[in-house]
CSV table of C-alpha atoms in Angstrom, one decimal:
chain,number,residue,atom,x,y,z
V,21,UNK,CA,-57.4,37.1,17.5
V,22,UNK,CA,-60.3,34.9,17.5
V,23,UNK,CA,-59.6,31.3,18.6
V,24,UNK,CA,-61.8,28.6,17.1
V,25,UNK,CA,-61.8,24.4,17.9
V,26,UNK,CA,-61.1,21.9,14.9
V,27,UNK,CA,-62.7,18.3,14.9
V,28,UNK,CA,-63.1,15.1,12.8
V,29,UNK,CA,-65.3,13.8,11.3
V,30,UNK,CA,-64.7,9.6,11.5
V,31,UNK,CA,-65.4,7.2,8.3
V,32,UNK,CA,-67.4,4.9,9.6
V,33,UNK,CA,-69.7,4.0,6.2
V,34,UNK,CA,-68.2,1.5,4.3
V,35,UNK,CA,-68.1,3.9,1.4
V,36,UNK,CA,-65.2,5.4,2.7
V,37,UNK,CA,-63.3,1.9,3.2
V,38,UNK,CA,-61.2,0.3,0.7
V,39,UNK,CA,-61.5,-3.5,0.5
V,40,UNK,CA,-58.6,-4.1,2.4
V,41,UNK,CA,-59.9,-1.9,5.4
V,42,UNK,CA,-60.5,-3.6,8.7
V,43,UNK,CA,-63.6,-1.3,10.9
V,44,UNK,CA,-61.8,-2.4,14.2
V,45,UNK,CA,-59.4,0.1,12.4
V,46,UNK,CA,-61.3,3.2,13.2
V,47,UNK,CA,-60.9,2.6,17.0
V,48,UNK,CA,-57.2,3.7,16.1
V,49,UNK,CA,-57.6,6.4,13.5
V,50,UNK,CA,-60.1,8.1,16.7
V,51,UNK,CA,-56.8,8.1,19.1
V,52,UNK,CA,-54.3,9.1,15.9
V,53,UNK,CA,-56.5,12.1,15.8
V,54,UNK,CA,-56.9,12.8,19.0
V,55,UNK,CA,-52.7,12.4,19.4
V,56,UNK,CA,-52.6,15.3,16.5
V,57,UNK,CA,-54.1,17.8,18.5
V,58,UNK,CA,-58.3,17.8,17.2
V,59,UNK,CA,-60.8,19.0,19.5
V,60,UNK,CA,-63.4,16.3,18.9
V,61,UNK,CA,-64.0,13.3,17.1
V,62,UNK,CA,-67.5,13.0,15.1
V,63,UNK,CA,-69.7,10.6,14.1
V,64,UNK,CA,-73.0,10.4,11.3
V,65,UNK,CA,-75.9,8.7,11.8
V,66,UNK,CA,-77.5,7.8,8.6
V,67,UNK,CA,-79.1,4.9,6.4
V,68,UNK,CA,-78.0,6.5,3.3
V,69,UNK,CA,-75.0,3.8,3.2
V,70,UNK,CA,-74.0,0.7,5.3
V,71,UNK,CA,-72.2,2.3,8.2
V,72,UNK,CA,-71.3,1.7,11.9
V,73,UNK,CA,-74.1,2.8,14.2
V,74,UNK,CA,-73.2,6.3,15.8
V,75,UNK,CA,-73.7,5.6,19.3
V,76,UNK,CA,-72.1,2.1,19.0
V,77,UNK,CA,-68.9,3.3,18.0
V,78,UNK,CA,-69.0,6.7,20.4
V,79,UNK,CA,-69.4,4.0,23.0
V,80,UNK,CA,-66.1,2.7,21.4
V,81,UNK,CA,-64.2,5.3,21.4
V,82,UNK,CA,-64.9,6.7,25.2
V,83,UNK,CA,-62.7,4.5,26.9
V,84,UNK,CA,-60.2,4.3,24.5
V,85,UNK,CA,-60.0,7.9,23.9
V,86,UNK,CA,-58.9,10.9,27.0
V,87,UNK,CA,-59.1,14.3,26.0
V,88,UNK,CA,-61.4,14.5,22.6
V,89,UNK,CA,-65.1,15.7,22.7
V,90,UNK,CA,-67.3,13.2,21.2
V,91,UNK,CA,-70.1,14.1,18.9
V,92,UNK,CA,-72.5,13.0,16.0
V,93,UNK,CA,-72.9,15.2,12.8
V,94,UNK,CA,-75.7,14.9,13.1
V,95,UNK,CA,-77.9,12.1,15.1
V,96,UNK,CA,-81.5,11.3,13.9
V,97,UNK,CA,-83.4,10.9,17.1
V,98,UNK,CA,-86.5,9.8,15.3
V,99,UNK,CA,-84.5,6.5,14.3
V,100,UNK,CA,-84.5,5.3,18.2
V,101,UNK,CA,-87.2,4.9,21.2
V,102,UNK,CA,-86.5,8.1,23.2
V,103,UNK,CA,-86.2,6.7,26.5
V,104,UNK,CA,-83.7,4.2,25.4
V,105,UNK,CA,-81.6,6.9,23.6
V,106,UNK,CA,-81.3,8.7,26.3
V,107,UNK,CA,-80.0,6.1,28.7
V,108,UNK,CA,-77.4,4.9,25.6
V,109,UNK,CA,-77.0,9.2,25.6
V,110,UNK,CA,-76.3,9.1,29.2
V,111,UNK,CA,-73.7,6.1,29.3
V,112,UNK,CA,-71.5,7.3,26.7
V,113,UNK,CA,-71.8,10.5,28.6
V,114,UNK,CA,-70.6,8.5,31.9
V,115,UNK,CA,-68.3,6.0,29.9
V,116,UNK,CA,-66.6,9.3,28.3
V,117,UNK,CA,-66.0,11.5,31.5
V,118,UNK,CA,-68.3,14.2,30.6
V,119,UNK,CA,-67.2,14.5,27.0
V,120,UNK,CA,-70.6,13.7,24.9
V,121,UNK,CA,-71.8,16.5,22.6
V,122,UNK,CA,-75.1,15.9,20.1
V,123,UNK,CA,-76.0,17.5,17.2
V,124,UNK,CA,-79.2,16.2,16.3
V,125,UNK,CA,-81.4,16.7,12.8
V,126,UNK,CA,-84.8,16.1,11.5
V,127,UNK,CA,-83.6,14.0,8.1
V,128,UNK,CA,-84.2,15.7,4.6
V,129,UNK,CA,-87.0,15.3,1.9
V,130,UNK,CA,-86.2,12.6,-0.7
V,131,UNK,CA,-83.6,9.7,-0.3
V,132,UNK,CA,-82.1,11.5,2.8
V,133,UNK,CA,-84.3,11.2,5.3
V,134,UNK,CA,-88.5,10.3,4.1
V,135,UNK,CA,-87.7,7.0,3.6
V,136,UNK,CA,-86.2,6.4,7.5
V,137,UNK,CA,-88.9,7.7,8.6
V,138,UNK,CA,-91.3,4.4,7.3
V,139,UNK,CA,-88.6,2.1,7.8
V,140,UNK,CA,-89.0,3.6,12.0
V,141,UNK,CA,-92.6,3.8,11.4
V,142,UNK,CA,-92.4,7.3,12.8
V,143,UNK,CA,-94.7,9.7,10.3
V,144,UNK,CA,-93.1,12.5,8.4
V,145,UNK,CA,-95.8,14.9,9.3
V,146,UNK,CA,-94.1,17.7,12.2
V,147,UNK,CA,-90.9,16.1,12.1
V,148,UNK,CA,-89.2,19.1,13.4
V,149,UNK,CA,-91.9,19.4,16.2
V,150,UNK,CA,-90.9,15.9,17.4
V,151,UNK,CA,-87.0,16.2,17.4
V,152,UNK,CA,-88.0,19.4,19.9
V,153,UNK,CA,-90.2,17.5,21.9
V,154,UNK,CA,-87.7,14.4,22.0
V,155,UNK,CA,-84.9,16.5,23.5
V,156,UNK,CA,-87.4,17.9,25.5
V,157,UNK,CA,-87.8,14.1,26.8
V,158,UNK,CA,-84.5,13.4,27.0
V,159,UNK,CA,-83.6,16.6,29.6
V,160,UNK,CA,-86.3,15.8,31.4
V,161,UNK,CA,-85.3,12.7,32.4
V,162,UNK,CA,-81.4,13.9,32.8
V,163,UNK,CA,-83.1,15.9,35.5
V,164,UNK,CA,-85.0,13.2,37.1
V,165,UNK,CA,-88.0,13.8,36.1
V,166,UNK,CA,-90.8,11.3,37.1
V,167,UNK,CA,-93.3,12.3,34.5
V,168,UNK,CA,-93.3,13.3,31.0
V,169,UNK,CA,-96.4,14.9,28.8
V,170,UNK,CA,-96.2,16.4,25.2
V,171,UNK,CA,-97.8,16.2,22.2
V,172,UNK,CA,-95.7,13.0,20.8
V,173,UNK,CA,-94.5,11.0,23.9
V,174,UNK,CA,-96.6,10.7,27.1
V,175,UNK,CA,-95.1,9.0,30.0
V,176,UNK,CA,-97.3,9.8,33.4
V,177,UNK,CA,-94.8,6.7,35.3
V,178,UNK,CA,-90.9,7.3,34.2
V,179,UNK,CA,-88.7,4.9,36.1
V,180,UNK,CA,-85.2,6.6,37.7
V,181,UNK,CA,-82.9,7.4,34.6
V,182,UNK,CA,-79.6,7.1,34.4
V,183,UNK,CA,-77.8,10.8,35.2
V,184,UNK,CA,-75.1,12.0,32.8
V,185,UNK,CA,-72.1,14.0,34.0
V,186,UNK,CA,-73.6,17.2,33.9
V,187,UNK,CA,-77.2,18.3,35.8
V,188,UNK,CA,-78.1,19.4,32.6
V,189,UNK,CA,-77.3,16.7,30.5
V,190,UNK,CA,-74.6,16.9,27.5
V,191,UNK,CA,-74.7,20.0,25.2
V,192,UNK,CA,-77.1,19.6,22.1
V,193,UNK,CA,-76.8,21.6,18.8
V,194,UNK,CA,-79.1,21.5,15.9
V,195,UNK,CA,-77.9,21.0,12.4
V,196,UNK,CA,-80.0,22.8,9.8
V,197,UNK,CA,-80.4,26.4,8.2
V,198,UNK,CA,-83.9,27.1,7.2
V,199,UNK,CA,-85.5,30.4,8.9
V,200,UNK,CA,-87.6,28.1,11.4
V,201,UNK,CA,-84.5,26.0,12.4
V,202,UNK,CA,-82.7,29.3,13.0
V,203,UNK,CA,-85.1,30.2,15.6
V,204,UNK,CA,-85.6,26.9,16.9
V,205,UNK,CA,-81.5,26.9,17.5
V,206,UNK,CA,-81.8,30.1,19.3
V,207,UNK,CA,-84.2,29.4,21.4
V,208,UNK,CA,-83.8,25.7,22.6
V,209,UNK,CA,-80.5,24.2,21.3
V,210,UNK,CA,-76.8,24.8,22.6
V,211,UNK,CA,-75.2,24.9,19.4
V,212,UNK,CA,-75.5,24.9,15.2
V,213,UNK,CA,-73.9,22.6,13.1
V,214,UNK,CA,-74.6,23.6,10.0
V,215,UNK,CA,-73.1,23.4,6.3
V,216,UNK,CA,-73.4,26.4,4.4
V,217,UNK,CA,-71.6,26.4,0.9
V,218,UNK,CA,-71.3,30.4,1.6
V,219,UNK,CA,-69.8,32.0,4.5
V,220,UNK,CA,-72.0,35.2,4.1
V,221,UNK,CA,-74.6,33.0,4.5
V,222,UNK,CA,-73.2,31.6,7.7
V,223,UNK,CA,-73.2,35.0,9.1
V,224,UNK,CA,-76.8,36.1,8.8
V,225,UNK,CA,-78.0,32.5,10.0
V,226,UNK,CA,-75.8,33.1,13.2
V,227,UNK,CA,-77.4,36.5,13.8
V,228,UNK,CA,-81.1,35.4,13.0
V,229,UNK,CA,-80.3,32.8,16.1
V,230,UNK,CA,-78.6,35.5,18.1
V,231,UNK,CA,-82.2,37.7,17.9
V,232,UNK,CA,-84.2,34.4,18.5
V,233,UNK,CA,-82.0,33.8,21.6
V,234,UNK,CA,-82.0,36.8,23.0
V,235,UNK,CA,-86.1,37.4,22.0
V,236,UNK,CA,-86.1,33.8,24.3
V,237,UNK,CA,-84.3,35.8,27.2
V,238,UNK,CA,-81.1,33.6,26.4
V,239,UNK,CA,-77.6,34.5,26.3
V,240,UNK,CA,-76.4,34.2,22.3
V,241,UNK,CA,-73.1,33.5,23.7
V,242,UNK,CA,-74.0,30.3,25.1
V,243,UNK,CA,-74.5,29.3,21.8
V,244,UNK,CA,-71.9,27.3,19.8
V,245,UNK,CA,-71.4,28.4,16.2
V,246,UNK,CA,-70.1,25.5,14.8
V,247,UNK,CA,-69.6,23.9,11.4
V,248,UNK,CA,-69.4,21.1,9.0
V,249,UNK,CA,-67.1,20.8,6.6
V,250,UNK,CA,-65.5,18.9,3.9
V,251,UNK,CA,-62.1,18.8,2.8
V,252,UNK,CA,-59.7,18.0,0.6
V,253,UNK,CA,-56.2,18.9,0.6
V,254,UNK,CA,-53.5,17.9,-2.3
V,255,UNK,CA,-50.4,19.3,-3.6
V,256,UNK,CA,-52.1,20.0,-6.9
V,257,UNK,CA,-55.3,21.5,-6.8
V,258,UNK,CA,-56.7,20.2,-9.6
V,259,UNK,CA,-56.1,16.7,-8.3
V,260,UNK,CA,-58.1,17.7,-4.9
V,261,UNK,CA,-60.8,18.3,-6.7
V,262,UNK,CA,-61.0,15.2,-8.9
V,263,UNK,CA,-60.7,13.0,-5.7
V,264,UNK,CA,-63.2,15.6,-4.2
V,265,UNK,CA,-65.5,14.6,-7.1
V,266,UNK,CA,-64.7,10.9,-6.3
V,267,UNK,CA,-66.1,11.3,-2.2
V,268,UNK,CA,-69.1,13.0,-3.8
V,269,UNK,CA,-70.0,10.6,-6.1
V,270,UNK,CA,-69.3,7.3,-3.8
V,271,UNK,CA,-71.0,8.7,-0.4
V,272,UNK,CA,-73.8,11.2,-2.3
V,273,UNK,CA,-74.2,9.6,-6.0
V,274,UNK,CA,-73.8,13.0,-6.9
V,275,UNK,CA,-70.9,15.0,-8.8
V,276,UNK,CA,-69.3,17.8,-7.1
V,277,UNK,CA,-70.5,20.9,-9.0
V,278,UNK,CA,-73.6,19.5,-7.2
V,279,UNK,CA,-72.9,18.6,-3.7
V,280,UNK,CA,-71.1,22.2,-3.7
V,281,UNK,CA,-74.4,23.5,-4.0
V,282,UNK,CA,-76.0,22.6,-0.7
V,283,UNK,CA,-72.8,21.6,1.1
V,284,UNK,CA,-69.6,23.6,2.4
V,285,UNK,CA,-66.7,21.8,0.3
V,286,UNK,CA,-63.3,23.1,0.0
V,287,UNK,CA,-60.5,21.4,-1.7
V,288,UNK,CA,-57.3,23.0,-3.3
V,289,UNK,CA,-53.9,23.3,-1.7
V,290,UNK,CA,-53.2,23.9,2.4
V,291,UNK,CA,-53.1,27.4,2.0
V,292,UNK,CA,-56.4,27.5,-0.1
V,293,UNK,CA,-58.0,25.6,2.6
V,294,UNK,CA,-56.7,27.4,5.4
V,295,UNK,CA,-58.1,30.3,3.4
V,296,UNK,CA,-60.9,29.4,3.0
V,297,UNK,CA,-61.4,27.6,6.7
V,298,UNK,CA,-60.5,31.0,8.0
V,299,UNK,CA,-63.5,33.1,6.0
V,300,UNK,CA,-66.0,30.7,8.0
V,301,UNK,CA,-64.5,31.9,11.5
V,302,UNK,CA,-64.8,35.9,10.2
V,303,UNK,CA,-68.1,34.5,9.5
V,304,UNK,CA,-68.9,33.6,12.8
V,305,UNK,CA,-67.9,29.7,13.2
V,306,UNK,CA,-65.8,28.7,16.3
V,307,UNK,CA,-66.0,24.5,16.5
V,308,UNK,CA,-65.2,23.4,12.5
V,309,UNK,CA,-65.5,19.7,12.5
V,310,UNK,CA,-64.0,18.9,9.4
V,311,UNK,CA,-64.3,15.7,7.3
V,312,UNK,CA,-61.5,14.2,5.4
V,313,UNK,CA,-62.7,13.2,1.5
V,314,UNK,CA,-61.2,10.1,1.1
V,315,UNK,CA,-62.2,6.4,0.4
V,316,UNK,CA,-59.9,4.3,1.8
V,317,UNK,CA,-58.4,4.1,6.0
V,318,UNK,CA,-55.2,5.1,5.3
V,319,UNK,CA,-56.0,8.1,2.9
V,320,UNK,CA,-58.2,8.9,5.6
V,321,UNK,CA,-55.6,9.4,8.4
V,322,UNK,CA,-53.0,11.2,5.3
V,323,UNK,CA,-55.8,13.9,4.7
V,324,UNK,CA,-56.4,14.3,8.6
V,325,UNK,CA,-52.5,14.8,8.8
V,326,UNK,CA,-52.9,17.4,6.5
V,327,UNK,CA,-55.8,19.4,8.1
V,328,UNK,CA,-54.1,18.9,11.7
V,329,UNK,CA,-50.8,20.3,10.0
V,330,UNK,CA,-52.4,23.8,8.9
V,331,UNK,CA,-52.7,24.8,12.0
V,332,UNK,CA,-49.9,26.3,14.0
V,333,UNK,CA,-48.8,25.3,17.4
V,334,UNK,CA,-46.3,23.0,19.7
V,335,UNK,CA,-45.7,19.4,17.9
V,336,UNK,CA,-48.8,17.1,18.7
V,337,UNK,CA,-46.3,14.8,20.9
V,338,UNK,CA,-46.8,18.4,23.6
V,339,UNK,CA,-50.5,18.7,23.9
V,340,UNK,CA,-51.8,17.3,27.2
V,341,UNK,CA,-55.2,18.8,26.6
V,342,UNK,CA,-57.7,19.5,23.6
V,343,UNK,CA,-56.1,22.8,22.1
V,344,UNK,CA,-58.2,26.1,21.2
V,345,UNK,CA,-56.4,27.1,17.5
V,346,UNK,CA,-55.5,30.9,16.7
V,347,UNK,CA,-57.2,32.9,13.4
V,348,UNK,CA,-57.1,36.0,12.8
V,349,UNK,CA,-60.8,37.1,12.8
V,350,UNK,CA,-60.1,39.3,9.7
V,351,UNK,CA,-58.0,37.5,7.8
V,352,UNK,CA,-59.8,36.4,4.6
């Protein structure tokens, strides 16, 4: 039996609101999650659409959450001065108990990330250079360091940082799949948080950043395979997939034949999702942090309901602690 963690993914752009929605509202869907037995709650960080900053509303759910990792899916360091981003990293970390995870990510060509870059008048040239060196920054001065020099940021005077829980600071993934973010994953990041639309494709990735990591003198186990998913679950499968098309076409202008392209999307009945879920952890994944499509607060909490539901184990009400779920590794 493999054993695998299930998160969240929380709405917090206004496209997935209905006009009725109050934000203060998400503060509560993080604990009703939480109180059906997810792993983690997760947050994005985009300007594609009006949404709650990330770190503002991690820094709302610590204290009113106990048990739940907190993460982004996935944080774009270039949109924030490094220094301060890693004393806001730090206090969440603090505020949280220890319970701060980052995936962090470059941005994309086109509308999805070229434009943030002039709007942070950060240049686009060796993006992927300067999110390394950034977390580079931002250990360093989890350590303590009094010094910082690298190609991007040069600090030769660092003032005392604030220290998360951990020496280390709190674990960082990388989201992406290309060959050169495979081996960056392996050999500097804790974790990948990608989205694959194929599983197979899941599995090579994982073993291209098990050689880079162990090539780096790393331990591939150390690695988290995690992954990003959406989902959609309905009665009648045909309806999932109409309000699948719906979510694509509100958050990404784009129908769902083409989102399903470059993202992993399932929607059909439980047991089709469960399926499918369940041919990403043969694959390799073991943290799925999946994200509800739906475009109003309450549909929201009926779809995570759902998810939460196909997985067996005690009645939420039970679980004093963030459970570890139960797949059979070859169960396709």
């Amino acid at each position: 039996m493999d054993t695998f963690a299930i998160g969240v993914l929380l709405p917090t752009g206004t496209a997935q609101w209905g006009p009725a929605d109050d934000p203060r509202d998400l503060i509560a869907l993080g604990r009703t999650a939480e109180h059906l037995g997810f792993t983690s709650l997760f947050v994005n960080d985009s300007l594609i659409s009006p949404r709650v900053e990330a770190l503002t509303m991690l820094a709302a759910l610590a204290p009113t959450t106990e048990r739940v990792t907190l993460g982004t899916g996935a944080l774009l360091p270039f949109l924030r001065r490094p220094v301060l981003a890693a004393q806001s990293l730090a206090s969440i970390d603090l505020l949280s108990g220890g319970r701060l995870t980052l995936a962090v990510g470059a941005g994309y060509p086109g509308r999805f990330g070229r434009p943030f870059y002039d709007l942070s008048d950060v240049p686009w040239a060796r993006r992927f250079a300067r999110l390394d060196e950034t977390v580079d920054l931002w250990r360093a001065l989890w350590r303590g360091a009094d010094s910082f020099h690298g190609e991007f940021h040069h600090f030769p005077d660092l003032p005392p940082a604030l220290r998360p829980t951990s020496p280390t600071g709190p674990p960082i993934w990388l989201g992406g799949a290309t060959p050169a973010a495979l081996a960056r994953t392996g050999r500097h990041y804790d974790g990948w948080l990608p989205y694959p639309p194929d599983p197979a494709d899941y599995t090579t990735g994982l073993r291209d950043i098990h050689a880079a990591a162990t090539e780096a003198g790393r331990a591939p186990e150390a690695i988290t395979p995690a992954l990003f998913v959406t989902v959609r679950i309905d009665d009648d499968p045909p309806t999932a997939r109409t309000a699948l098309d719906d979510y694509a076409r509100a958050t990404y202008g784009m129908p769902l034949p083409e989102l399903e392209k470059i993202q992993a999307v399932v929607a059909g009945t439980a047991e089709q999702v469960a399926a499918r879920l369940r041919q990403y952890v043969t694959a390799g994944a073991r943290h799925l942090v999946t994200r509800p499509a739906a475009l109003n607060l309450r549909a929201q909490r009926e779809q995570m309901e759902r998810v939460a539901a196909l997985i067996p184990g005690p009645p939420p009400r039970t679980r004093v602690r963030p459970r570890q779920w139960a797949c059979a590794g070859n169960d396709t």
